[in-house]
Amino acid sequence: MIKKFTIGALAIAFSMSTMQTWAQEPVNADAVQKIRKEGLENSKVMDIAFQITDVIGPRLANSPGIKKGRDWAVKYFTDLGLKNAKQETWGDFGKGWSVERYYAATTAPFYRPIIGYPKAWTPGTNGPIKSEVVLIKADTVTDLEKYKGKLAGKIVVIESVMVQPLKNSYTPDVTRHTDEKLAEMAAAEPAAPGQGRGGRGGNNQMAMMMRMRQNRVAINEMLLQEKVGLILTYARGNYGTFFTSNGASYAMDAKPVNPELEVSAEDFLHILRLLRAGQKVEVEAEVKTTFYADDAKGYNVIAEIPGTDKKLKDEIVMLGAHFDSWHSGTGATDNAAGSIVMIEVMRILKAIDFKPKRTIRIALWDAEEQGLYGSRGYVKKHFADPTKMELLPEHHKLSAYYNLDNGTGAVRGIYLQGNAAARDIFQAWLNPFADLGAKTVTINNTGGTDHQAYDAVGLPGFQFIQDPMDYNTRTHHTNQDTYDRLVEDDLKKSATIIASFVYHTSERAQKIPRKELPKPVAPRN
């Protein structure tokens, strides 16, 4: 339950707990109270969640789902009264793809539905197929000769050392940050240059992985030539949860690949045990997928609350989250959750009739899952190319960018991304939300999402600390990433806290301090 306070009680609590800090970094108590009331008592987070997940569904990059989502977002922002709501291209992406139909089951030794899903950007089966399953055992390319001429139309399973028996887990899926963990994060020291870049297990392990990869490429090429009907692949996960991935390139000129089904660990291991014991296994399946090549470009959704101050209105405060997802669930925690919260932030600010000094701009990013393409393309177009570091005019105008992309868990603080000069500012802004569990400022970096595009060109880009919940154990990139995994109170808290951050960044006399500009980096492959 959200703990409710009266306006008067809040004012007393705020003044007593934050008087000294506020004297150093101003915090508007009246604005905080309005934001809290709107965000915690009149929230629309679950209405937004329903539309993005249950109605729109999965939002794989350049799929019909993401296009439907972008259209919805532009209309929502327009109806909300935001300005300049639009879909803005960030550059070329590649082919779109979607699943039109999927069914698979074992029919021998007995009937049993298979939990699984087609790998992204793989073709379908050209109608229903039914076949005895063939186990491919090939440690070297030479071993493949014995299978030639025998696999046309067959359903196959590939033996791999990566497939291991499951172990029962007795630890909880859902966790929250403890006070001790947050204190440890708050006490962290700045990392030395190059620190924390550990290896990947040594040269022997790398060499083994390279050999396995080369062998798998050779197997896939042979299976393509043999015209196999379907490949069944072991998917990471357990208890019916499986982590999904892509099985082919989305490039417009990508080479053909085999139809491939990612199968839950329990169902895959059941089939594998039978095959290893010499038992007959029969599977029936039908997979229908569609490719879209009419528009190879990717698009972000952008909208604004224009600034009103004569001197500051051309400066920008940005907030965002990636809107795309993987395809086996509905992308609820990754990352409808972040998008829901940031959309709700804009709704809260409009609901309290906020007239910001600086322009507030929201971005719903495209193709984050394939390499932060949407945010990187936007930053390159508007601020700077990290490979050249020739600053564009808007680079000087941005105060800060705030990102959310670690699931449904409530905001517990913020990562400074090494920007020590912002510590006292953010600590002051968090103080009014200590009762919601948000109090931690850490110098630490965090990676893997869109704030990195800003940090890469010397702009203040920040990701919030969130409770882990079951993000890494159950929902991130899985078939379980659905509406039911969203926690309403956590989304409310996050939107309320971030709305206050955006408010104060807009009203602050100075922009958020910056780190030293980075040197140009080599272009990404």
Steps between C-alpha positions, in 0.01 A plus 500: 500500500612857433530690827295820471585831666309823531647808333574653840668189635713477189612860532604447862679175423682654205608813687633304798691238300644707218541858627881499485523335157228719350696809601775375268285366215148647482207258505149630439294336776168618354583348161613174663170477688298557182704239313462248783125548517453463126748214460394292799125572520392562139739269316428368152797261483291184469275651235811580297642155577184328373518682169871436438508135606156338474368702205810580294703194600862414420697781333795346319698758302338584164211257560130583462486504882752781544334698220161463670662608826658810349167608349332454837771699683484795260121516542527466879752784521291717269184439702699581814578843357869444432652682205702378201390139553647301213681194376855600414732274305836425655642316196484167318413184691406215268221249453197474719371162618204352685350165597161430344457147636686258726417149616722209605449176697653157542270228367723202591566343742189697611326829427640802682488869399844662470565831673708706257499772239662570163834678514478855370560553128480129415268365228196279550445135414295547181198337658453222758777241527525173691822306534703262707760714677862452395781556750803663336830407667789681335815614679674585173396598147605155377241338725227663294557274199297217649184715507505618141201395292301389806357820649263655246183610677618356833475659843846496659665550838872585522713344774694764695716517812315822583186297581522408867253331741283742695558563869216576735508853636406575859568873490219753450446638152397844626744711702538861610813694587581475870608802705846345518523469122388860448748624761777311320402667172490843663848451647659390172811685383556613141642216291856536376538522120463152350391348831228239488572375152556140589580234245272226376662196651836478328633410158411129524134571566487759223661258256249230593208738451636606162530136389145429613371804314680405180370145527142624550531726193614200294211289634245771420635535145476124449145492640400782265636308201319188620173695525416392855147569614573654842780531757414467870737707716557492876387824666652628825260507795291265714155442650345567159673834461731532203725782389457592136741632236542554129595218268597700194607839373242771433717656227320554171752277322522234774576144390220240530486294820313196627167515683594486868297453813629601841372233742461524878767309692259243644349410162835499321664278762205260489550457125878477535489230769274286283722539194817421693329181626415397145127561543291618207385861533250650261411869486238690306529873448391797296676835495394792286711816505490811282778733393450871424736679266297801383664741748845421640520812719461510877304765690494652848193670646565856617274753678548816707370738762646828366704722729359839599798693638636759257863405574466128566221374270747386232678279751380141534432244771456152355352183640450170325478122485521249223163408350606189309499151649564137420218290365415197715326708770345845480810689613340615826806540723741539208418765432137596505562571871753773426283643223191492723681690774641766267163548325340534845764760595384716209137445599571602860676820392211590271243414768656743750503764224877535510645772277870407488781747453694256281339282233426147620537237229408133525641232270375144459797327344504248220723192456672518838507121512712480186765748621350828633442599138215743560673706768841484335352613169315785671808616690709491183238703316435758773807525723824340376653200328715319760747399228572866417387699806414803288226657713170604342310809628256298713789346695537821698124525561440167676492511879455126566351177370322257738444135405305208646561143385540244777153355534198574716697556824459832679765771472731484803752763390716595207835407342727803454683332211822639647364859511595593857395863456134395479502311832376774735238615247348157464522426872296812572240398242475149646461612862123567473452139385686317777164372625455329161836325540686726255810646663813361336744686277792293376802607298479164324442454130237271364478386140299320238243768423432834335657747743834371370438670165502836682792420726703398195497860371557671836136576582351436847313175447365312801327171580307455824570227758203263511400204713599184310167318555492195264649688205813290452352173623159491336402784263794657315477377136265215593156361416392604852553872433132595512263749665460276807867552593456877538473636855263797508630665819858480374409664169314777686796571726746506211288740293454732798870514584612549140235768443657695787849454353380627162317792664806614695737453207278726295479768768861493619696821436787306343512187288613175663883494526690305238799272500800565280430446130611155384744443217370368167461121493543253217182436299291199608496202265 
